[in-house]
Amino acid sequence: MKFDFSGIFPVKIIATAVILCLCIFLFYIFIEDKEKGIQKQYPTVNVVQQIESRKTLKALTTQSSINYFIYRGHPTGYAYEMLQDLAKSLNVDLEISIENDLTKAWEKINSGEYDIIATDLTITKERKKKFKFLSPHIKSRQILIQNTIKPKSKKKRKKIIRNPLDLAHKTIIISSGTIFKSRLEHLSEEIGDTIIIKEEKKPVEDLIKEVAKNKIDYTICDEHIAKVAKKYYPSLYIKTPISSPQKIAWAISKLSDSTSIAKLNQWMLKYSKSKKSAILYDKYYRSRFAPKKILKRYRNVQKGQISKYDKTVKEIAQEYNLDWRLLSSIIYQESEFKPKSKSKVGAYGLMQLMPYIMKKYNIDSSSSAKEHIRSGVRYIHYLYDRMPDEIQDSTQRIKFALASYNAGIAHVYDARRLAKKHGKDPDIWDDNVEILLKNKSKPKYYKDQVVKYGKCRGIETYEFVREIFSRYHNYCNHFDKDEAKEE
């Protein structure tokens, strides 16, 4: 017996329904697989664990006379000092890089290349989509920066804008990639008129300077920055806010897990309430006298200068195929660029040469700074050449040479033998030979049968090499390899 349903459910309708159900089924499978793929491709990251495992906190910040700059040959700044304390709390080293482009900073943070953006970021809903913020450490408003003095006149005053309503049809130059553009667009809507906004790829500080010199009429910056700028440029008017108070914070990857955020926030909250934090804030934002001195030194950074010996340092460094910034870091480590510096053990001059080394190169305390620098480099080059052929990497080789410069080549050879015995690589300084030299002050190590030259205060040499290369990295952030100028 046959049943005929054709009159009730046409075959085409049934086929269409089946196909539709199949499509829906496949669509949900596709969505589920896609979501799983995204989860696999973008898993959450324990940033703190990542920092501790590599033993280095990798931070991005901006170059400015507040956040991060070189002062008398030494890296410093508000963000720099805070990062130093954070790294210390995590018991890791600090590595800083400059990134003034916020879009690139987001990419570097979210790719895992760096751990934290340590600069003044206003917290907004849009930015929360791109990365996660730590607890705010500053509250600030956006301020209109203008000059009270007309061009070519120190007496006549400009008409000052005190009410944001008066910004209609005015041209405001802002630093590209900042939150200021969004605020000005909203302000334009609020006043019901046009504000001409132009973005330039210049740091905020440079635009403030252009306002002070009457090259442009207006720019925008955060109030805490404006107050510091006012000390540099007294003619600036900084009393016209264009926003309500906003929270300022550092940021980490949007993929960071809750454990990382909790631990970093715990440190930030504790630090923000500490006496040290208050002193640091006063030092960079409230001091009446320090900012002018800091600005003077910061201008040397902008000119590509580390010290007054830059030209000489570069000339000698080129003779021996040495990066002039590394040589500058060595000189700072030895004498802080003080040509008459003398140690308790008799080391003298910019390179802190011992008397027997000065005799070897026919110099004395009356010799010029240039002769002292050249003699020091000659001796480092001599030690570099005496390193075993097995040490082929040039960076590792110079670290061995610098350790020998500080502790003596015999102790470095001892440390290499100890490294081999303890399963470390005798041809690698970092985390290998440096560890054994550091321990050479302990009887267990300096009494070992492979040790020929006895006890050594290796911790000093360990820190000597590390500090030189840490400072060298900071110099590389601020100074061009091919540029050195005499003051």
Short mmCIF file of C-alpha atoms in Angstrom, two decimals:
data_model
loop_
_atom_site.label_atom_id
_atom_site.label_comp_id
_atom_site.label_asym_id
_atom_site.label_seq_id
_atom_site.Cartn_x
_atom_site.Cartn_y
_atom_site.Cartn_z
CA MET A 1 0.00 0.00 0.00
CA LYS A 2 1.42 3.35 -1.01
CA PHE A 3 0.93 6.69 0.77
CA ASP A 4 0.89 9.87 -1.26
CA PHE A 5 1.85 13.03 0.68
CA SER A 6 2.46 15.18 -2.35
CA GLY A 7 -0.74 17.02 -1.86
CA ILE A 8 0.01 17.88 1.75
CA PHE A 9 3.80 18.52 1.75
CA PRO A 10 5.18 19.36 -1.66
CA VAL A 11 8.58 17.78 -2.27
CA LYS A 12 10.24 21.15 -2.98
CA ILE A 13 9.16 22.57 0.39
CA ILE A 14 10.49 19.52 2.20
CA ALA A 15 13.80 19.71 0.35
CA THR A 16 14.12 23.42 1.11
CA ALA A 17 13.42 22.84 4.81
CA VAL A 18 16.03 20.07 4.97
CA ILE A 19 18.64 22.25 3.28
CA LEU A 20 17.80 25.17 5.59
CA CYS A 21 18.17 23.01 8.71
CA LEU A 22 21.45 21.64 7.39
CA CYS A 23 22.76 25.18 6.76
CA ILE A 24 21.80 26.29 10.26
CA PHE A 25 23.50 23.22 11.72
CA LEU A 26 26.68 23.83 9.73
CA PHE A 27 26.61 27.55 10.61
CA TYR A 28 26.59 26.80 14.34
CA ILE A 29 29.39 24.27 13.92
CA PHE A 30 31.37 26.92 12.00
CA ILE A 31 30.77 29.54 14.71
CA GLU A 32 31.74 27.09 17.46
CA ASP A 33 34.93 26.07 15.63
CA LYS A 34 35.76 29.72 14.95
CA GLU A 35 35.33 30.60 18.63
CA LYS A 36 37.52 27.66 19.61
CA GLY A 37 40.08 28.81 17.06
CA ILE A 38 40.07 32.32 18.50
CA GLN A 39 40.51 30.93 21.99
CA LYS A 40 43.44 28.86 20.79
CA GLN A 41 44.94 31.76 18.89
CA TYR A 42 44.42 34.33 21.66
CA PRO A 43 44.68 32.63 25.06
CA THR A 44 44.85 34.69 28.24
CA VAL A 45 48.37 35.43 29.44
CA ASN A 46 49.80 35.56 32.94
CA VAL A 47 51.94 38.64 32.30
CA VAL A 48 53.60 38.59 35.73
CA GLN A 49 54.61 34.96 35.31
CA GLN A 50 55.97 35.83 31.86
CA ILE A 51 58.05 38.68 33.34
CA GLU A 52 59.41 36.51 36.16
CA SER A 53 60.31 33.60 33.86
CA ARG A 54 62.34 35.83 31.52
CA LYS A 55 63.73 37.76 34.54
CA THR A 56 63.11 41.06 32.75
CA LEU A 57 60.32 43.61 32.83
CA LYS A 58 59.98 44.98 29.30
CA ALA A 59 58.30 48.38 29.31
CA LEU A 60 57.33 50.99 26.75
CA THR A 61 57.29 54.68 27.60
CA THR A 62 57.67 58.08 25.96
CA GLN A 63 60.76 60.24 25.82
CA SER A 64 60.09 63.47 27.70
CA SER A 65 61.54 65.71 30.39
CA ILE A 66 59.13 64.10 32.86
CA ASN A 67 58.74 60.42 32.02
CA TYR A 68 62.13 59.26 30.79
CA PHE A 69 65.33 61.12 29.91
CA ILE A 70 69.07 61.27 30.57
CA TYR A 71 70.26 63.58 33.36
CA ARG A 72 74.04 64.04 33.75
CA GLY A 73 74.64 60.79 31.91
CA HIS A 74 72.17 58.79 34.01
CA PRO A 75 68.69 57.60 32.95
CA THR A 76 65.92 59.04 35.09
CA GLY A 77 62.31 60.30 34.99
CA TYR A 78 58.97 59.80 36.74
CA ALA A 79 57.98 56.67 34.79
CA TYR A 80 61.57 55.38 34.84
CA GLU A 81 61.83 55.55 38.63
CA MET A 82 58.41 53.95 39.12
CA LEU A 83 59.36 51.14 36.73
CA GLN A 84 62.61 50.60 38.62
CA ASP A 85 60.61 50.06 41.80
CA LEU A 86 58.16 47.73 40.06
CA ALA A 87 61.03 45.66 38.63
CA LYS A 88 62.65 45.54 42.07
CA SER A 89 59.41 44.30 43.65
CA LEU A 90 59.28 41.50 41.05
CA ASN A 91 63.02 40.81 41.52
CA VAL A 92 63.74 41.22 37.79
CA ASP A 93 65.78 43.48 35.53
CA LEU A 94 64.25 46.43 33.71
CA GLU A 95 64.38 46.98 29.96
CA ILE A 96 62.82 50.17 28.61
CA SER A 97 62.09 51.15 25.02
CA ILE A 98 60.67 54.38 23.65
CA GLU A 99 57.45 54.32 21.65
CA ASN A 100 55.73 57.66 21.06
CA ASP A 101 53.19 56.18 18.61
CA LEU A 102 50.32 54.82 20.73
CA THR A 103 48.98 52.61 17.93
CA LYS A 104 52.34 50.85 17.66
CA ALA A 105 52.50 50.60 21.45
CA TRP A 106 49.15 48.74 21.47
CA GLU A 107 50.44 46.30 18.87
CA LYS A 108 53.68 45.64 20.78
CA ILE A 109 51.84 45.10 24.07
CA ASN A 110 49.11 42.85 22.69
CA SER A 111 51.61 40.76 20.70
CA GLY A 112 53.50 40.00 23.93
CA GLU A 113 56.67 41.76 22.75
CA TYR A 114 56.44 44.11 25.75
CA ASP A 115 54.71 43.83 29.11
CA ILE A 116 53.49 47.30 30.01
CA ILE A 117 52.89 50.80 28.62
CA ALA A 118 54.22 53.14 31.30
CA THR A 119 53.03 56.52 30.17
CA ASP A 120 50.15 58.86 31.02
CA LEU A 121 47.10 57.26 29.39
CA THR A 122 43.63 58.66 29.93
CA ILE A 123 41.19 55.84 30.67
CA THR A 124 38.35 55.76 28.10
CA LYS A 125 35.77 53.17 26.99
CA GLU A 126 37.36 53.02 23.55
CA ARG A 127 40.82 52.35 24.97
CA LYS A 128 39.48 49.68 27.30
CA LYS A 129 38.68 47.67 24.17
CA LYS A 130 42.34 47.74 23.15
CA PHE A 131 44.10 46.96 26.42
CA LYS A 132 43.59 46.64 30.18
CA PHE A 133 44.38 49.46 32.58
CA LEU A 134 46.05 49.27 35.96
CA SER A 135 44.76 51.29 38.92
CA PRO A 136 44.97 55.04 38.17
CA HIS A 137 47.95 56.83 39.74
CA ILE A 138 47.06 60.39 38.64
CA LYS A 139 43.87 62.39 38.02
CA SER A 140 44.08 65.24 35.54
CA ARG A 141 42.11 67.50 33.17
CA GLN A 142 42.84 68.43 29.57
CA ILE A 143 44.04 72.01 29.33
CA LEU A 144 44.21 74.50 26.45
CA ILE A 145 47.79 75.78 26.13
CA GLN A 146 48.15 79.36 24.87
CA ASN A 147 50.72 82.15 25.05
CA THR A 148 49.97 85.45 26.79
CA ILE A 149 52.58 87.36 24.79
CA LYS A 150 52.12 88.39 21.17
CA PRO A 151 54.84 87.57 18.61
CA LYS A 152 57.82 89.96 18.62
CA SER A 153 56.58 91.70 21.76
CA LYS A 154 57.29 91.07 25.42
CA LYS A 155 54.80 93.68 26.64
CA LYS A 156 51.65 93.32 24.54
CA ARG A 157 49.39 90.51 25.66
CA LYS A 158 47.27 88.28 23.46
CA LYS A 159 43.54 87.95 23.92
CA ILE A 160 43.27 84.89 26.11
CA ILE A 161 40.57 82.26 25.63
CA ARG A 162 39.06 81.56 29.04
CA ASN A 163 35.81 79.93 27.90
CA PRO A 164 35.81 76.85 25.60
CA LEU A 165 32.85 78.41 23.76
CA ASP A 166 35.31 80.87 22.25
CA LEU A 167 37.20 78.07 20.47
CA ALA A 168 34.80 78.19 17.51
CA HIS A 169 36.76 78.48 14.22
CA LYS A 170 40.09 78.34 16.07
CA THR A 171 42.86 76.00 14.86
CA ILE A 172 44.32 73.70 17.50
CA ILE A 173 47.43 71.60 16.80
CA ILE A 174 47.58 68.36 18.78
CA SER A 175 49.91 65.38 19.01
CA SER A 176 48.62 62.55 16.79
CA GLY A 177 47.29 59.40 18.43
CA THR A 178 46.26 61.17 21.64
CA ILE A 179 42.85 61.35 23.29
CA PHE A 180 42.76 65.12 22.67
CA LYS A 181 41.24 64.76 19.21
CA SER A 182 38.21 62.90 20.52
CA ARG A 183 37.67 65.48 23.27
CA LEU A 184 37.87 68.39 20.83
CA GLU A 185 35.37 66.70 18.50
CA HIS A 186 32.94 66.30 21.39
CA LEU A 187 33.56 69.90 22.42
CA SER A 188 32.81 71.03 18.87
CA GLU A 189 29.43 69.26 19.13
CA GLU A 190 28.80 70.80 22.55
CA ILE A 191 29.39 74.38 21.40
CA GLY A 192 27.54 73.80 18.14
CA ASP A 193 30.34 75.12 15.98
CA THR A 194 33.53 74.09 14.20
CA ILE A 195 36.89 73.67 15.89
CA ILE A 196 39.69 73.12 13.38
CA ILE A 197 41.78 70.19 14.60
CA LYS A 198 45.17 69.39 13.09
CA GLU A 199 47.32 66.44 14.16
CA GLU A 200 51.10 66.37 13.95
CA LYS A 201 53.49 63.53 14.67
CA LYS A 202 55.27 65.49 17.38
CA PRO A 203 55.52 64.88 21.14
CA VAL A 204 53.24 67.03 23.31
CA GLU A 205 56.27 68.80 24.78
CA ASP A 206 57.41 69.95 21.34
CA LEU A 207 54.00 71.46 20.60
CA ILE A 208 53.98 73.25 23.97
CA LYS A 209 57.37 74.70 23.09
CA GLU A 210 55.98 75.89 19.73
CA VAL A 211 53.14 77.68 21.53
CA ALA A 212 55.66 79.32 23.88
CA LYS A 213 57.64 80.54 20.87
CA ASN A 214 54.49 81.72 19.06
CA LYS A 215 54.96 79.27 16.19
CA ILE A 216 51.45 77.95 16.76
CA ASP A 217 48.51 79.44 18.69
CA TYR A 218 47.09 76.53 20.63
CA THR A 219 47.70 72.96 21.71
CA ILE A 220 46.26 70.60 24.34
CA CYS A 221 47.91 68.64 27.16
CA ASP A 222 47.05 67.14 30.55
CA GLU A 223 46.98 69.56 33.47
CA HIS A 224 49.84 67.99 35.45
CA ILE A 225 52.05 68.34 32.36
CA ALA A 226 50.82 71.91 31.80
CA LYS A 227 51.87 72.93 35.32
CA VAL A 228 55.41 71.70 34.71
CA ALA A 229 55.53 73.42 31.31
CA LYS A 230 54.51 76.69 32.96
CA LYS A 231 57.73 76.59 35.00
CA TYR A 232 59.76 76.29 31.81
CA TYR A 233 57.77 78.89 29.89
CA PRO A 234 56.25 81.52 32.25
CA SER A 235 54.31 83.27 29.46
CA LEU A 236 52.01 80.27 28.97
CA TYR A 237 48.38 80.48 30.06
CA ILE A 238 47.15 77.14 31.44
CA LYS A 239 43.86 77.95 33.21
CA THR A 240 41.36 76.98 30.51
CA PRO A 241 40.20 73.37 30.99
CA ILE A 242 38.40 71.62 28.15
CA SER A 243 37.46 68.47 30.07
CA SER A 244 36.40 67.32 33.52
CA PRO A 245 38.94 65.42 35.70
CA GLN A 246 39.99 62.12 34.13
CA LYS A 247 41.84 59.06 35.42
CA ILE A 248 45.39 58.50 34.19
CA ALA A 249 46.94 55.02 34.28
CA TRP A 250 49.39 52.55 32.78
CA ALA A 251 48.19 49.72 30.55
CA ILE A 252 48.91 46.04 29.87
CA SER A 253 47.76 43.59 27.19
CA LYS A 254 44.04 43.03 26.73
CA LEU A 255 44.86 39.30 26.95
CA SER A 256 46.25 39.60 30.49
CA ASP A 257 44.58 37.31 33.01
CA SER A 258 42.95 38.43 36.25
CA THR A 259 45.85 37.12 38.35
CA SER A 260 48.34 39.42 36.59
CA ILE A 261 46.07 42.46 36.90
CA ALA A 262 45.44 41.76 40.59
CA LYS A 263 49.13 41.45 41.40
CA LEU A 264 50.17 44.56 39.44
CA ASN A 265 47.28 46.56 40.90
CA GLN A 266 48.25 45.46 44.38
CA TRP A 267 51.71 46.91 43.80
CA MET A 268 50.31 50.09 42.19
CA LEU A 269 47.87 50.79 45.03
CA LYS A 270 50.51 50.17 47.69
CA TYR A 271 53.03 52.31 45.84
CA SER A 272 50.56 55.17 45.26
CA LYS A 273 49.95 55.43 49.01
CA SER A 274 53.64 55.32 49.92
CA LYS A 275 55.84 58.20 51.02
CA LYS A 276 58.21 57.39 48.15
CA SER A 277 55.43 57.97 45.62
CA ALA A 278 54.64 61.38 47.12
CA ILE A 279 58.32 62.37 47.03
CA LEU A 280 58.63 61.22 43.43
CA TYR A 281 55.56 63.19 42.36
CA ASP A 282 56.88 66.32 44.09
CA LYS A 283 60.27 65.85 42.47
CA TYR A 284 58.96 65.89 38.89
CA TYR A 285 55.71 67.84 39.09
CA ARG A 286 55.87 70.29 41.98
CA SER A 287 59.51 71.28 42.54
CA ARG A 288 60.07 75.00 42.04
CA PHE A 289 63.71 74.74 40.98
CA ALA A 290 64.55 71.26 39.70
CA PRO A 291 62.48 71.39 36.47
CA LYS A 292 64.59 74.21 34.96
CA LYS A 293 67.80 72.30 35.64
CA ILE A 294 66.21 69.11 34.30
CA LEU A 295 65.03 70.91 31.16
CA LYS A 296 68.55 72.19 30.52
CA ARG A 297 69.89 68.63 30.66
CA TYR A 298 66.94 67.30 28.67
CA ARG A 299 67.77 69.74 25.88
CA ASN A 300 71.17 68.05 25.68
CA VAL A 301 69.30 64.81 25.04
CA GLN A 302 67.38 66.47 22.22
CA LYS A 303 70.67 67.66 20.74
CA GLY A 304 72.11 64.15 20.91
CA GLN A 305 74.51 64.84 23.79
CA ILE A 306 75.43 62.57 26.69
CA SER A 307 78.36 64.60 27.99
CA LYS A 308 80.77 67.31 26.95
CA TYR A 309 83.16 64.55 25.84
CA ASP A 310 80.84 63.16 23.15
CA LYS A 311 82.95 64.26 20.18
CA THR A 312 86.13 62.78 21.68
CA VAL A 313 84.33 59.61 22.74
CA LYS A 314 82.94 59.05 19.25
CA GLU A 315 86.31 59.67 17.59
CA ILE A 316 88.08 57.13 19.80
CA ALA A 317 85.21 54.62 19.65
CA GLN A 318 85.37 54.66 15.84
CA GLU A 319 89.11 53.92 15.94
CA TYR A 320 88.41 50.70 17.86
CA ASN A 321 85.07 49.76 16.24
CA LEU A 322 83.20 50.40 19.49
CA ASP A 323 79.74 51.95 19.88
CA TRP A 324 80.29 55.45 21.32
CA ARG A 325 77.21 55.06 23.51
CA LEU A 326 78.68 51.93 25.10
CA LEU A 327 81.95 53.75 25.71
CA SER A 328 80.02 56.65 27.26
CA SER A 329 78.29 54.20 29.58
CA ILE A 330 81.66 52.74 30.63
CA ILE A 331 83.00 56.22 31.41
CA TYR A 332 79.91 57.10 33.41
CA GLN A 333 80.20 53.84 35.36
CA GLU A 334 83.83 54.53 36.17
CA SER A 335 83.82 58.27 36.91
CA GLU A 336 80.45 59.87 36.06
CA PHE A 337 82.43 61.97 33.55
CA LYS A 338 84.59 63.50 36.31
CA PRO A 339 88.14 63.77 34.88
CA LYS A 340 89.86 64.14 38.28
CA SER A 341 88.04 61.27 39.95
CA LYS A 342 90.25 59.07 42.16
CA SER A 343 89.31 55.84 43.96
CA LYS A 344 90.51 54.51 47.32
CA VAL A 345 92.74 51.97 45.57
CA GLY A 346 94.41 54.60 43.38
CA ALA A 347 92.42 54.30 40.12
CA TYR A 348 92.34 57.69 38.42
CA GLY A 349 90.56 59.71 35.75
CA LEU A 350 87.60 59.25 33.45
CA MET A 351 88.38 55.59 32.88
CA GLN A 352 89.62 54.91 36.45
CA LEU A 353 92.92 53.48 35.27
CA MET A 354 95.25 51.90 37.82
CA PRO A 355 98.80 53.36 38.05
CA TYR A 356 100.39 50.35 36.34
CA ILE A 357 97.98 50.71 33.38
CA MET A 358 98.74 54.44 33.08
CA LYS A 359 102.45 53.61 33.11
CA LYS A 360 101.87 50.96 30.42
CA TYR A 361 100.36 53.62 28.12
CA ASN A 362 102.66 56.48 29.13
CA ILE A 363 100.08 58.75 30.75
CA ASP A 364 99.67 60.30 34.20
CA SER A 365 97.33 62.62 36.13
CA SER A 366 98.42 65.59 34.00
CA SER A 367 97.47 63.88 30.72
CA SER A 368 94.41 65.11 28.81
CA ALA A 369 90.93 63.59 29.04
CA LYS A 370 91.34 62.36 25.48
CA GLU A 371 94.56 60.50 26.36
CA HIS A 372 92.87 58.87 29.36
CA ILE A 373 89.89 57.74 27.31
CA ARG A 374 92.10 56.38 24.52
CA SER A 375 94.29 54.49 27.03
CA GLY A 376 91.23 52.95 28.68
CA VAL A 377 89.86 51.80 25.32
CA ARG A 378 93.25 50.42 24.31
CA TYR A 379 93.30 48.33 27.47
CA ILE A 380 89.73 47.07 26.93
CA HIS A 381 90.69 46.20 23.35
CA TYR A 382 93.75 44.34 24.65
CA LEU A 383 91.56 42.29 27.02
CA TYR A 384 89.01 41.69 24.26
CA ASP A 385 91.74 40.17 22.07
CA ARG A 386 92.91 37.93 24.93
CA MET A 387 89.55 36.25 25.31
CA PRO A 388 89.52 32.60 24.13
CA ASP A 389 88.56 31.97 20.49
CA GLU A 390 85.59 29.91 21.70
CA ILE A 391 83.87 33.15 22.73
CA GLN A 392 82.77 34.18 19.25
CA ASP A 393 79.76 36.42 19.91
CA SER A 394 81.05 40.02 19.94
CA THR A 395 78.60 41.19 22.63
CA GLN A 396 79.51 38.32 24.94
CA ARG A 397 83.17 38.92 24.22
CA ILE A 398 83.01 42.61 25.21
CA LYS A 399 81.23 41.62 28.43
CA PHE A 400 84.05 39.24 29.29
CA ALA A 401 86.55 42.01 28.49
CA LEU A 402 84.73 44.51 30.73
CA ALA A 403 84.58 41.98 33.56
CA SER A 404 88.34 41.51 33.16
CA TYR A 405 88.79 45.31 33.14
CA ASN A 406 87.03 45.44 36.50
CA ALA A 407 88.13 42.27 38.32
CA GLY A 408 91.20 41.13 36.44
CA ILE A 409 91.40 38.58 33.65
CA ALA A 410 92.65 35.82 35.99
CA HIS A 411 89.43 35.84 38.02
CA VAL A 412 87.37 35.72 34.81
CA TYR A 413 89.31 32.64 33.67
CA ASP A 414 88.61 31.05 37.07
CA ALA A 415 84.90 31.79 36.65
CA ARG A 416 84.94 30.13 33.20
CA ARG A 417 86.43 26.97 34.73
CA LEU A 418 83.83 27.01 37.49
CA ALA A 419 81.07 27.49 34.94
CA LYS A 420 82.18 24.42 33.01
CA LYS A 421 82.32 22.35 36.20
CA HIS A 422 78.84 23.44 37.30
CA GLY A 423 77.17 22.71 33.97
CA LYS A 424 77.11 26.31 32.69
CA ASP A 425 78.38 27.53 29.32
CA PRO A 426 81.92 28.94 29.81
CA ASP A 427 81.62 30.94 26.58
CA ILE A 428 78.46 32.85 27.60
CA TRP A 429 78.64 35.65 30.15
CA ASP A 430 74.91 36.27 30.74
CA ASP A 431 73.38 33.90 33.31
CA ASN A 432 76.38 31.60 32.99
CA VAL A 433 79.91 32.80 33.80
CA GLU A 434 78.61 35.94 35.54
CA ILE A 435 76.80 33.74 38.09
CA LEU A 436 79.97 31.85 38.98
CA LEU A 437 82.05 35.02 39.23
CA LYS A 438 79.35 36.48 41.48
CA ASN A 439 79.74 33.45 43.78
CA LYS A 440 83.54 33.56 43.81
CA SER A 441 83.48 35.33 47.19
CA LYS A 442 82.09 32.14 48.81
CA PRO A 443 84.49 29.46 50.14
CA LYS A 444 82.58 26.72 48.33
CA TYR A 445 83.63 28.31 45.05
CA TYR A 446 86.95 30.08 45.57
CA LYS A 447 88.37 26.99 47.36
CA ASP A 448 87.40 24.72 44.48
CA GLN A 449 90.37 22.88 42.97
CA VAL A 450 89.76 24.42 39.52
CA VAL A 451 90.22 27.93 40.96
CA LYS A 452 93.80 29.20 40.67
CA TYR A 453 93.54 32.82 41.81
CA GLY A 454 91.49 32.66 45.00
CA LYS A 455 88.73 34.85 46.36
CA CYS A 456 87.12 37.66 44.37
CA ARG A 457 84.35 40.13 45.21
CA GLY A 458 82.53 39.01 42.12
CA ILE A 459 79.24 40.71 42.97
CA GLU A 460 80.86 44.07 42.15
CA THR A 461 81.93 42.86 38.70
CA TYR A 462 78.57 41.20 38.12
CA GLU A 463 76.82 44.52 38.79
CA PHE A 464 79.51 46.51 36.93
CA VAL A 465 78.83 44.76 33.61
CA ARG A 466 75.06 44.69 34.08
CA GLU A 467 74.85 48.40 34.92
CA ILE A 468 77.00 49.38 31.94
CA PHE A 469 74.78 47.48 29.51
CA SER A 470 71.56 48.62 31.15
CA ARG A 471 72.67 52.25 30.81
CA TYR A 472 73.91 51.57 27.29
CA HIS A 473 70.43 50.33 26.37
CA ASN A 474 68.98 53.56 27.79
CA TYR A 475 71.50 55.63 25.81
CA CYS A 476 70.46 53.76 22.66
CA ASN A 477 66.86 54.83 23.34
CA HIS A 478 67.82 58.50 23.45
CA PHE A 479 70.87 58.99 21.24
CA ASP A 480 71.55 58.17 17.62
CA LYS A 481 74.45 55.85 16.93
CA ASP A 482 75.94 58.16 14.30
CA GLU A 483 75.46 61.44 16.13
CA ALA A 484 77.67 63.01 18.76
CA LYS A 485 78.20 66.70 19.33
CA GLU A 486 80.53 68.78 21.45
CA GLU A 487 78.92 71.18 23.91
#
